[in-house]
Coordinates of C-alpha atoms and ligand atoms in Angstrom, one line a residue:
X19 CA -12.1 27.5 21.2
X20 CA -10.7 26.8 17.7
X21 CA -13.2 24.7 15.5
X22 CA -17.2 24.7 15.6
X23 CA -16.9 21.7 16.7
X24 CA -17.9 20.6 19.9
X25 CA -16.9 17.6 20.2
X26 CA -13.5 17.7 17.9
X27 CA -12.7 20.9 20.8
X28 CA -13.3 18.7 24.0
X29 CA -11.1 15.9 22.1
X30 CA -8.7 18.2 21.9
X31 CA -8.6 20.1 25.3
X32 CA -8.5 16.4 27.4
X33 CA -5.0 15.6 25.1
X34 CA -3.4 18.4 25.8
X35 CA -4.5 17.7 30.3
X36 CA -2.9 14.2 30.1
X37 CA -0.5 14.7 27.8
X38 CA 0.8 18.2 29.7
X39 CA 1.9 19.7 26.0
X40 CA 3.3 23.2 26.7
X41 CA 1.6 24.6 23.7
X42 CA -1.5 23.6 20.4
X43 CA -1.2 24.4 17.6
X44 CA -4.0 23.7 14.9
X45 CA -2.1 22.9 11.7
X46 CA -4.1 25.5 8.7
X47 CA -1.7 23.4 5.8
X48 CA -0.9 27.0 4.3
X49 CA 2.6 27.8 2.8
X50 CA 3.4 30.0 5.8
X51 CA 3.0 27.4 8.3
X52 CA 5.0 24.6 6.8
X53 CA 7.7 27.1 6.0
X54 CA 8.0 28.0 9.8
X55 CA 8.6 24.9 11.1
X56 CA 10.5 23.3 7.8
X57 CA 12.9 26.4 9.5
X58 CA 12.2 25.8 13.2
X59 CA 13.4 21.6 11.8
X60 CA 16.4 23.1 10.4
X61 CA 17.3 25.2 13.3
X62 CA 17.1 22.6 15.9
X63 CA 18.3 19.7 13.6
X64 CA 15.5 17.5 13.1
X65 CA 16.1 18.1 9.5
X66 CA 19.3 19.2 7.3
X67 CA 19.0 20.9 4.0
X68 CA 20.4 18.6 1.0
X69 CA 21.8 20.1 -2.0
X70 CA 20.2 22.9 -2.8
X71 CA 21.1 23.0 -6.3
X72 CA 21.1 19.7 -7.2
X73 CA 18.0 19.2 -4.9
X74 CA 16.0 22.2 -4.2
X75 CA 13.4 22.3 -1.5
X76 CA 14.8 19.0 -0.6
X77 CA 15.5 17.8 3.3
X78 CA 17.1 14.8 5.1
X79 CA 16.1 13.4 8.4
X80 CA 17.9 10.4 10.8
X81 CA 15.7 8.7 12.4
X82 CA 16.5 6.9 15.4
X83 CA 18.4 3.8 15.2
X84 CA 16.1 1.6 16.6
X85 CA 12.8 3.3 14.7
X86 CA 12.9 2.8 11.4
X87 CA 10.4 0.2 10.5
X88 CA 6.6 -0.6 11.1
X89 CA 6.6 -2.8 14.5
X90 CA 3.9 -5.9 13.3
X91 CA 4.3 -7.1 17.2
X92 CA 3.2 -3.6 18.9
X93 CA 0.3 -3.5 16.6
X94 CA -3.2 -4.3 18.1
X95 CA -6.5 -4.6 17.1
X96 CA -8.5 -4.0 20.3
X97 CA -12.0 -4.9 18.9
X98 CA -15.0 -5.8 22.4
X99 CA -14.3 -9.3 21.0
X100 CA -11.4 -11.0 20.4
X101 CA -12.4 -13.1 17.1
X102 CA -13.5 -10.0 16.0
X103 CA -10.4 -9.5 15.0
X104 CA -9.6 -12.2 14.4
X105 CA -6.3 -15.1 14.0
X106 CA -4.1 -11.5 11.4
X107 CA -4.3 -10.4 14.0
X108 CA -2.5 -9.2 17.1
X109 CA -5.4 -8.3 20.0
X110 CA -5.6 -6.5 22.9
X111 CA -8.8 -5.9 25.1
X112 CA -10.2 -1.8 24.5
X113 CA -10.3 -1.3 28.4
X114 CA -6.9 -2.5 28.9
X115 CA -5.8 -1.2 26.1
X116 CA -7.2 2.2 26.8
X117 CA -5.0 1.8 30.2
X118 CA -1.8 1.6 29.4
X119 CA -1.5 3.9 26.3
X120 CA -2.8 6.7 28.8
X121 CA -0.4 5.7 31.4
X122 CA 2.2 6.6 29.0
X123 CA 0.9 9.4 27.1
X124 CA 0.7 10.9 31.1
X125 CA 3.1 14.3 30.4
X126 CA 4.5 13.0 27.2
X127 CA 3.9 16.3 25.2
X128 CA 5.4 17.9 28.8
X129 CA 7.6 21.0 27.2
X130 CA 6.1 20.0 24.0
X131 CA 4.0 21.7 21.0
X132 CA 1.2 19.2 20.3
X133 CA 0.0 19.8 16.6
X134 CA -3.9 19.1 15.9
X135 CA -4.1 17.9 12.0
X136 CA -6.9 18.2 11.1
X137 CA -6.8 15.7 7.3
X138 CA -8.8 14.5 4.1
X139 CA -7.7 11.1 2.8
X140 CA -8.9 10.8 -0.4
X141 CA -10.2 15.0 -2.6
X142 CA -11.7 17.0 -0.8
X143 CA -14.7 16.8 -2.3
X144 CA -15.1 13.1 -3.4
X145 CA -17.9 11.2 -1.5
X146 CA -15.4 8.6 -1.0
X147 CA -13.2 10.6 0.9
X148 CA -13.0 10.6 4.8
X149 CA -11.6 12.7 7.5
X150 CA -9.7 12.9 10.2
X151 CA -7.9 14.3 13.0
X152 CA -3.9 13.5 14.0
X153 CA -3.1 14.9 16.7
X154 CA 1.0 14.6 17.5
X155 CA 3.6 16.2 19.1
X156 CA 6.1 15.7 16.3
X157 CA 6.6 18.3 14.0
X158 CA 8.4 16.2 11.1
X159 CA 4.5 14.2 11.4
X160 CA 3.1 17.6 10.7
X161 CA 5.5 18.2 7.4
X162 CA 5.3 14.9 6.1
X163 CA 1.0 14.4 6.5
X164 CA 1.1 17.9 5.5
X165 CA 2.0 16.2 2.1
X166 CA 0.6 12.6 2.2
X167 CA -2.9 14.0 2.6
X168 CA -4.9 17.4 2.1
X169 CA -4.4 19.2 5.6
X170 CA -5.4 21.8 7.1
X171 CA -8.2 24.1 6.9
X172 CA -9.6 22.2 4.2
X173 CA -9.8 19.2 5.7
X174 CA -11.5 21.3 8.9
X175 CA -14.6 23.2 7.5
X176 CA -15.5 19.3 5.9
X177 CA -15.1 18.0 9.6
X178 CA -16.6 20.2 11.0
X179 CA -19.9 19.6 8.3
X180 CA -19.7 16.2 8.5
X181 CA -19.3 15.6 12.2
X182 CA -17.4 13.1 11.9
X183 CA -13.7 12.1 12.3
X184 CA -11.3 9.4 13.5
X185 CA -9.7 10.4 15.7
X186 CA -5.5 9.7 16.2
X187 CA -3.4 10.4 18.8
X188 CA 0.4 10.7 18.3
X189 CA 3.7 10.8 20.6
X190 CA 7.3 9.8 20.0
X191 CA 7.2 9.7 23.7
X192 CA 10.9 8.4 24.7
X193 CA 11.3 6.6 21.3
X194 CA 12.0 3.7 23.4
X195 CA 11.3 0.2 21.3
X196 CA 9.6 -0.9 25.4
X197 CA 6.9 1.0 25.4
X198 CA 6.3 1.7 21.5
X199 CA 2.7 1.0 20.9
X200 CA 0.4 1.4 18.3
X201 CA -3.0 0.7 19.1
X202 CA -5.9 0.7 17.2
X203 CA -9.7 0.3 18.4
X204 CA -12.1 0.5 14.7
X205 CA -15.2 0.7 16.7
X206 CA -14.4 3.8 18.2
X207 CA -12.3 4.9 15.0
X208 CA -10.0 5.7 16.9
X209 CA -6.1 4.9 16.7
X210 CA -2.6 5.9 19.6
X211 CA 0.6 5.0 18.6
X212 CA 3.5 6.3 21.2
X213 CA 6.9 5.3 20.7
X214 CA 8.0 5.9 17.4
X215 CA 8.5 8.7 14.6
X216 CA 8.5 6.1 11.7
X217 CA 6.4 6.8 8.8
X218 CA 4.0 3.5 9.0
X219 CA 3.8 4.0 12.9
X220 CA 3.5 7.9 13.2
X221 CA 1.6 9.1 9.8
X222 CA -1.7 8.2 11.1
X223 CA -3.6 8.5 8.2
X224 CA -1.8 5.9 6.1
X225 CA -2.0 2.3 7.1
X226 CA -3.8 3.0 10.7
X227 CA -6.5 4.9 9.3
X228 CA -6.8 4.1 5.2
X229 CA -6.6 1.3 6.1
X230 CA -7.2 -0.6 9.6
X231 CA -9.5 1.5 10.5
X232 CA -11.1 2.2 6.7
X233 CA -11.6 -1.3 6.3
X234 CA -13.2 -1.6 9.1
X235 CA -15.2 1.7 8.0
X236 CA -15.5 -0.3 4.0
X237 CA -16.9 -3.1 5.5
X238 CA -19.7 -1.4 7.4
X239 CA -20.8 1.0 4.6
X240 CA -20.4 -1.6 2.3
X241 CA -16.3 0.0 0.5
X242 CA -13.8 -1.4 -0.3
X243 CA -10.3 -0.1 1.9
X244 CA -7.3 -1.9 -0.4
X245 CA -3.3 -1.8 0.1
X246 CA -3.6 -1.6 -3.6
X247 CA -2.1 1.2 -6.3
X248 CA -4.1 2.7 -9.1
X249 CA -2.9 3.0 -13.0
X250 CA -4.0 4.2 -16.2
X251 CA -3.5 2.6 -19.1
X252 CA -3.9 4.6 -22.3
X253 CA -4.1 2.8 -25.4
X254 CA -3.6 4.0 -29.3
X255 CA -7.1 4.5 -29.7
X256 CA -6.7 7.0 -27.3
X257 CA -8.7 5.5 -24.6
X258 CA -7.4 4.6 -20.9
X259 CA -9.0 1.6 -19.0
X260 CA -7.6 1.4 -14.9
X261 CA -6.7 -1.1 -13.2
X262 CA -5.8 -1.9 -9.3
X263 CA -2.9 -3.8 -7.8
X264 CA -1.9 -5.8 -4.5
X265 CA 1.7 -6.8 -4.0
X266 CA 3.1 -7.8 -0.7
X267 CA 6.6 -5.5 -0.1
X268 CA 9.3 -5.8 -2.7
X269 CA 6.9 -6.8 -5.7
X270 CA 7.6 -3.3 -7.9
X271 CA 4.7 -1.9 -6.5
X272 CA 5.9 1.9 -7.3
X273 CA 7.9 0.3 -10.3
X274 CA 4.4 -0.4 -11.4
X275 CA 2.4 2.1 -11.3
X276 CA 5.0 4.5 -12.9
X277 CA 6.0 2.4 -15.1
X278 CA 7.6 3.3 -18.6
X279 CA 6.5 0.8 -21.8
X280 CA 9.6 0.1 -23.3
X281 CA 9.9 1.8 -26.8
X282 CA 7.7 0.5 -28.6
X283 CA 4.8 0.5 -27.1
X284 CA 5.6 4.6 -26.6
X285 CA 5.8 4.5 -30.3
X286 CA 2.1 3.0 -31.0
X287 CA 0.4 5.0 -28.7
X288 CA 0.5 3.8 -25.5
X289 CA 1.0 5.4 -22.1
X290 CA 0.9 5.1 -18.6
X291 CA -0.7 7.1 -15.7
X292 CA -0.1 6.9 -12.3
X293 CA -2.6 6.8 -9.5
X294 CA -1.5 5.7 -6.7
X295 CA 1.1 3.7 -5.5
X296 CA 0.4 2.1 -2.4
X297 CA -3.4 2.9 -1.0
X298 CA -7.5 2.2 -2.8
X299 CA -10.5 2.3 -2.0
X300 CA -13.2 1.3 -4.3
X301 CA -16.9 1.8 -4.2
X302 CA -19.6 0.6 -6.0
X303 CA -21.3 2.9 -7.9
X304 CA -24.7 3.3 -9.6
X305 CA -23.6 1.9 -12.8
X306 CA -22.4 -1.4 -10.9
X307 CA -19.0 -0.3 -11.9
X308 CA -16.2 0.2 -8.8
X309 CA -14.8 3.8 -9.0
X310 CA -12.0 3.7 -7.3
X311 CA -9.7 7.0 -6.0
X312 CA -6.0 7.5 -4.3
X313 CA -6.9 8.2 -0.4
X314 CA -3.1 9.6 -0.1
X315 CA -1.9 12.8 -2.0
X316 CA 1.6 11.9 -1.6
X317 CA 4.0 8.8 -1.5
X318 CA 5.7 7.3 1.0
X319 CA 8.5 5.4 -1.3
X320 CA 11.6 2.6 -0.3
X321 CA 14.7 5.2 -2.2
X322 CA 16.7 2.0 -2.5
X323 CA 17.4 0.6 -5.8
X324 CA 15.0 3.6 -7.1
X325 CA 17.4 4.6 -10.2
X326 CA 17.3 6.2 -13.4
X327 CA 17.0 2.6 -15.0
X328 CA 14.4 0.9 -13.0
X329 CA 11.9 3.7 -12.5
X330 CA 12.9 6.7 -14.0
X331 CA 9.9 8.4 -13.2
X332 CA 10.4 8.1 -10.1
X333 CA 14.0 9.1 -9.9
X334 CA 12.6 12.7 -10.9
X335 CA 10.0 13.4 -9.0
X336 CA 12.2 12.7 -6.3
X337 CA 14.6 16.0 -7.5
X338 CA 12.9 18.4 -5.9
X339 CA 10.7 18.9 -2.8
X340 CA 11.0 15.4 -0.6
X341 CA 11.6 14.8 2.7
X342 CA 14.2 12.2 2.7
X343 CA 14.8 10.0 5.2
X344 CA 18.1 8.2 7.0
X345 CA 19.1 7.7 3.1
X346 CA 22.4 8.6 2.8
X347 CA 25.2 11.4 1.2
X348 CA 27.8 12.6 -1.0
X349 CA 30.4 14.4 -0.3
X350 CA 28.4 17.3 -1.9
X351 CA 25.6 16.9 -0.1
X352 CA 23.2 15.0 -1.9
X353 CA 21.1 11.9 -1.0
X354 CA 22.5 8.6 -1.9
X355 CA 21.4 5.0 -1.7
X356 CA 22.2 1.9 -2.9
X357 CA 21.0 1.5 -6.1
X358 CA 22.0 4.4 -7.6
X359 CA 23.8 4.4 -10.2
X360 CA 24.9 7.7 -10.1
X361 CA 27.2 9.5 -6.9
X362 CA 29.1 7.6 -3.5
X363 CA 27.8 7.7 -0.3
X364 CA 30.3 9.3 1.9
X365 CA 28.1 9.9 5.0
X366 CA 25.7 6.9 5.5
X367 CA 22.0 7.1 7.2
X368 CA 23.2 7.3 11.1
X369 CA 25.2 10.7 10.1
X370 CA 29.0 8.3 10.5
X371 CA 31.3 8.9 7.7
X372 CA 30.6 5.7 5.7
X373 CA 32.1 2.4 6.4
X374 CA 30.9 -0.5 4.6
X375 CA 31.8 -2.3 7.5
X376 CA 29.3 -0.6 9.1
X377 CA 26.1 -2.4 7.0
X378 CA 24.6 0.0 4.0
X379 CA 25.2 3.4 3.7
X380 CA 21.6 3.6 3.7
X381 CA 19.0 2.3 5.6
X382 CA 17.7 -0.7 3.7
X383 CA 14.0 1.4 4.8
X384 CA 15.0 4.6 3.6
X385 CA 12.4 6.4 1.7
X386 CA 11.3 9.2 0.5
X387 CA 8.5 11.5 1.2
X388 CA 6.6 13.7 -1.8
X389 CA 3.8 15.5 -3.7
X390 CA 2.4 12.8 -5.8
X391 CA 1.3 16.3 -8.6
X392 CA 5.3 15.9 -9.0
X393 CA 5.3 12.6 -10.4
X394 CA 5.5 13.0 -13.9
X395 CA 3.3 10.4 -15.1
X396 CA 0.8 11.9 -12.5
X397 CA -2.8 11.3 -13.8
X398 CA -4.9 14.7 -13.2
X399 CA -7.9 12.0 -12.5
X400 CA -6.4 11.6 -9.3
X401 CA -8.1 14.3 -8.2
X402 CA -11.6 13.4 -9.6
X403 CA -13.9 13.1 -6.9
X404 CA -15.6 10.0 -8.7
X405 CA -12.4 8.6 -9.1
X406 CA -11.9 6.0 -11.6
X407 CA -13.8 3.1 -12.9
X408 CA -11.2 -0.2 -12.4
X409 CA -11.4 -2.5 -15.1
X410 CA -9.0 -5.4 -13.7
X411 CA -8.2 -6.0 -10.2
X412 CA -3.9 -7.9 -10.4
X413 CA -2.8 -9.6 -7.3
X414 CA 0.6 -10.8 -7.6
X415 CA 3.0 -12.2 -5.8
X416 CA 7.3 -13.6 -5.8
X417 CA 6.9 -16.7 -6.3
X418 CA 10.0 -18.9 -8.6
X419 CA 7.9 -21.6 -9.1
X420 CA 4.8 -23.0 -10.6
X421 CA 2.7 -19.8 -11.1
X422 CA 2.5 -18.6 -14.2
X423 CA 3.6 -14.9 -15.5
X424 CA -0.4 -14.3 -15.9
X425 CA -4.1 -16.2 -15.4
X426 CA -7.5 -15.1 -15.0
X427 CA -9.7 -15.8 -12.1
X428 CA -13.1 -17.5 -13.9
X429 CA -15.2 -15.2 -11.6
X430 CA -15.7 -12.8 -9.2
X431 CA -15.6 -15.9 -6.8
X432 CA -12.6 -17.6 -8.0
X433 CA -11.1 -14.0 -7.8
X434 CA -11.4 -13.8 -4.8
X435 CA -10.1 -17.1 -3.4
X436 CA -6.9 -16.3 -6.1
X437 CA -6.4 -13.2 -3.6
X438 CA -7.0 -15.1 -0.1
X439 CA -4.3 -17.5 -1.7
X440 CA -1.5 -14.9 -2.2
X441 CA 1.7 -15.3 -1.4
X442 CA 5.4 -14.9 -2.0
X443 CA 8.3 -17.0 -1.6
X444 CA 11.2 -15.9 0.4
X445 CA 14.4 -15.8 -1.7
X446 CA 17.9 -16.3 -1.0
X447 CA 18.4 -13.1 -0.9
X448 CA 16.7 -13.1 2.4
X449 CA 18.2 -14.7 6.1
X450 CA 16.1 -17.9 6.3
X451 CA 15.1 -20.6 4.2
X452 CA 14.7 -20.0 1.3
X453 CA 11.3 -21.1 -0.7
X454 CA 9.0 -21.1 2.0
X455 CA 5.6 -19.4 1.0
X456 CA 4.1 -17.0 3.2
X457 CA 1.2 -16.1 2.7
X458 CA 0.1 -12.5 2.7
X459 CA -4.3 -12.2 1.6
X460 CA -4.6 -9.6 -0.8
X461 CA -1.5 -7.8 1.0
X462 CA -3.5 -7.2 3.8
X463 CA -2.3 -9.5 6.6
X464 CA -0.2 -6.4 7.8
X465 CA -3.2 -3.9 7.3
X466 CA -6.6 -5.1 7.9
X467 CA -8.1 -3.6 10.6
X468 CA -10.6 -6.8 11.1
X469 CA -10.6 -11.2 10.7
X470 CA -9.5 -12.2 7.3
X471 CA -12.8 -14.7 7.3
X472 CA -15.2 -11.5 7.8
X473 CA -12.6 -10.1 5.1
X474 CA -13.6 -12.4 1.8
X475 CA -16.7 -12.0 3.0
X476 CA -16.9 -9.1 2.7
X477 CA -15.1 -9.2 -1.3
X478 CA -17.5 -12.4 -1.1
X479 CA -20.6 -9.7 -0.3
X480 CA -20.2 -7.7 -3.9
X481 CA -21.1 -10.1 -6.5
X482 CA -24.8 -9.3 -6.6
X483 CA -27.3 -8.3 -9.2
X484 CA -26.0 -5.3 -10.7
X485 CA -22.6 -5.3 -9.9
X486 CA -20.3 -4.8 -13.1
X487 CA -17.5 -6.3 -10.6
X488 CA -13.7 -5.9 -12.5
X489 CA -12.0 -9.6 -13.8
X490 CA -10.0 -10.7 -11.4
X491 CA -6.0 -11.4 -12.1
X492 CA -3.2 -12.8 -10.6
X493 CA 0.6 -12.0 -12.3
X494 CA 4.1 -13.4 -10.8
X495 CA 7.5 -11.7 -13.0
X496 CA 9.2 -13.7 -10.6
X497 CA 9.6 -17.4 -12.1
X498 CA 12.3 -18.4 -12.4
X499 CA 13.6 -21.1 -15.0
X500 CA 16.2 -23.9 -13.8
X501 CA 19.3 -22.2 -14.0
X502 CA 17.5 -20.1 -11.5
X503 CA 17.1 -16.5 -13.5
X504 CA 14.3 -15.2 -14.2
X505 CA 12.4 -16.0 -17.3
X506 CA 10.4 -12.0 -17.6
X507 CA 11.9 -9.3 -18.5
X508 CA 10.0 -7.5 -15.8
X509 CA 9.9 -3.5 -15.7
X510 CA 8.4 -1.2 -18.9
X511 CA 7.5 -5.0 -20.1
X512 CA 5.1 -5.3 -18.0
X513 CA 2.5 -3.5 -20.3
X514 CA 2.7 -6.5 -22.4
X515 CA 0.9 -8.7 -19.3
X516 CA -1.7 -5.4 -18.8
X517 CA -2.3 -5.7 -22.3
X518 CA -3.8 -9.5 -22.4
X519 CA -5.5 -8.2 -18.9
X520 CA -6.9 -5.1 -20.4
X521 CA -7.8 -7.4 -23.9
X522 CA -9.6 -9.7 -21.5
X523 CA -11.8 -7.3 -20.7
X524 CA -13.0 -6.3 -23.5
X525 CA -13.1 -9.6 -24.9
X526 CA -10.5 -9.1 -27.1
X527 CA -7.7 -11.5 -26.2
X528 CA -7.2 -15.2 -25.9
X529 CA -6.5 -17.9 -23.3
X530 CA -6.7 -21.2 -23.1
X531 CA -9.0 -23.0 -19.6
X532 CA -6.9 -24.3 -17.1
X533 CA -8.4 -25.7 -14.0
X534 CA -6.6 -22.7 -12.4
X535 CA -8.2 -20.0 -14.4
X536 CA -7.3 -19.1 -17.6
X537 CA -3.7 -18.9 -18.9
X538 CA -2.7 -16.8 -22.7
X539 CA -1.6 -19.0 -24.9
X540 CA 2.8 -17.4 -26.2
X541 CA 0.3 -16.3 -28.7
X542 CA -2.2 -14.8 -27.7
X543 CA 1.1 -12.6 -25.8
X544 CA 2.7 -9.7 -27.2
X545 CA 6.5 -11.1 -27.3
X546 CA 7.7 -9.2 -30.3
X547 CA 11.5 -8.3 -29.9
X548 CA 11.9 -10.2 -26.5
X549 CA 14.4 -12.5 -25.9
X550 CA 12.2 -14.6 -24.7
X551 CA 13.2 -18.6 -25.4
X552 CA 9.5 -21.1 -26.5
X553 CA 11.0 -23.3 -24.0
X554 CA 11.0 -20.3 -22.0
X555 CA 7.1 -19.2 -23.0
X556 CA 5.9 -22.8 -22.0
X557 CA 8.0 -22.3 -18.7
X558 CA 6.1 -19.2 -17.8
X559 CA 2.7 -20.2 -19.2
X560 CA 2.3 -23.8 -18.6
X561 CA -0.1 -25.4 -15.8
X562 CA 1.8 -28.1 -13.4
X563 CA -0.8 -30.3 -13.2
X564 CA 0.4 -32.3 -9.9
X565 CA 2.3 -29.1 -7.9
X566 CA -0.9 -27.1 -8.5
X567 CA -2.9 -30.4 -6.4
X568 CA -0.1 -29.8 -3.9
X569 CA -0.7 -26.1 -3.3
X570 CA -4.8 -26.2 -3.1
X571 CA -4.1 -28.3 -0.7
X572 CA -1.9 -25.7 1.1
X573 CA -4.5 -22.9 0.1
X574 CA -6.6 -25.9 1.6
X575 CA -5.4 -26.3 5.3
X576 CA -4.8 -22.2 5.1
X577 CA -8.5 -21.1 4.9
X578 CA -8.9 -23.2 7.5
X579 CA -7.1 -22.1 9.8
X580 CA -9.5 -18.8 10.4
X581 CA -12.8 -21.6 11.9
X582 CA -15.7 -21.3 11.9
X583 CA -16.6 -17.9 10.1
X584 CA -14.3 -18.6 7.4
X585 CA -17.2 -18.1 4.3
X586 CA -18.7 -22.0 3.5
X587 CA -18.0 -20.4 -1.2
X588 CA -14.5 -19.8 -1.0
X589 CA -13.9 -23.5 1.2
X590 CA -16.5 -24.7 -2.0
X591 CA -14.4 -22.6 -4.8
X592 CA -11.3 -24.4 -3.4
X593 CA -12.2 -27.7 -3.4
X594 CA -13.9 -27.6 -7.1
X595 CA -10.5 -26.0 -8.4
X596 CA -8.7 -29.5 -5.9
X597 CA -11.4 -31.3 -7.7
X598 CA -11.0 -30.3 -11.1
X599 CA -7.4 -30.5 -10.7
X600 CA -7.6 -33.8 -10.0
X601 CA -10.2 -34.9 -12.4
X602 CA -9.5 -32.9 -16.0
X603 CA -6.9 -34.0 -17.7
X604 CA -3.6 -32.3 -18.6
X605 CA -5.0 -30.6 -21.9
X606 CA -6.3 -27.3 -22.1
X607 CA -9.1 -25.5 -23.8
X608 CA -9.1 -22.2 -25.4
X609 CA -11.6 -19.8 -25.2
X610 CA -11.2 -16.0 -26.8
X611 CA -13.8 -14.3 -24.3
X612 CA -13.3 -15.9 -21.4
Ligands
LIG14 C1 4.6 -0.3 3.4 C2 4.9 1.0 2.4 O1 4.9 -1.2 4.8 O2 4.1 1.0 2.2 O3 4.0 -1.7 2.9 O4 5.4 1.9 3.3
LIG15 MN1 2.3 -0.4 1.7

């Protein structure tokens, strides 16, 4: 018996019998254990050593070329009632899903070691944290889980104390895309994933547990599991305020979480602290504020584009003790990816001699896995059991037109609508039509474990007497001018927008009231030292009434697409804004405190 928890032992035995694993290894998370696993993987080629002088402790994993990303079309939410999964998810009946997957798991670990990985999502002593156990036949998954979660003996003790955990069963199977499924059973708090060794499909603590099962748990227990970064902004007075922000992919979440302020701000005493770059769990505290933790202990970040200029903190962070996946390597065995200004690739992500005719040297979704504490801007508050109080929630998307640089929702219900309506426009850089808007409510489209209509209702439910909820904002770093160029410099200068946001929270920053929300006037934002012309400023902060009327109609259609479960309060909010746009004269009203 490996645990004092009978239900855990029984499950492990059942899985071992079904999969015919040749050995069972209970992971304790010790440094000796990981050293041995790494030695084994280096010996069998699952990991390759990188240049020990320039990148001490770093290794490279090359995945199967057909197994390089999350597979949304093979990801299912299996609830008894199909409507509980909602139109935002692929659904399968739980009995059918279990039968299908158990047939694939039968004998899947023959000749393989089955690792039992107890883990805790969040600080080990936090009441906000939740635990799980992943069974996997991949040593690479174990090594990644050890970085991304609090894994091992301490997590097992908590599981035994609480007698409750999320069950995740994973096998790389045959790595056959036709036999690949990521199934979630929220009513049973369990996950079954087979046929992929890729991060989001195989590190079950991350998207599967912390978001899909987590969002379900959060609804039943009164908290929120969100696809958000958490960042602390320290002002010149030495006060730190925390912001949680949701963006769809390719909108700079990791960069914002690790932002380095421009020199003038640094000299004035501004500092940015990183708590998390991908997932945020928030719960109302006794004081009515939302308190947040990052359930993860590491970053599983996209390598391409990471450079001294875009994210110097990230580049420093991944210089040592990092697992790289599907990057290219240089002649002297250093990791390399597109967008890295130093070095030249000689071997591509598939291990072939680099030839530009074969496409990029590093896979566009190549990754680094690294402990959060290695980030130069890592905040010790990331370990705080009570979490950090959230002053502002930001939603954002890539909107080349219409949507201003920043606006503030007038209240919580309006903010929920802003999050529900969130989306990104496709650009010329991607295949397909340009300027097509894809709605991705709260950046949770691939990750919400239940019906979006119920999810919006859950968000609305936080607005109750005694609640001291954060203010909600929308930002758009990607607004373009008539010449097709970005109007806003972005990156470190985004702190100027965060300063306004925190000023609004403190009641010190001015704004103009418009039908779509509170927008800063040019004089309300610190633009000192920026080459933003007055005309660009007007474009960045202006409200095009006609354009917004079209947008509101589209938002109304989107809400209606969820049918009868869509909360009336959200529809009323959409109607209120549509009516205000139709009736309010184009002039705006100044408001110091909103
Ligand atoms: C994602 C990720 O795909 O964080 O959102 O990996
Ligand atoms: Mn993510």
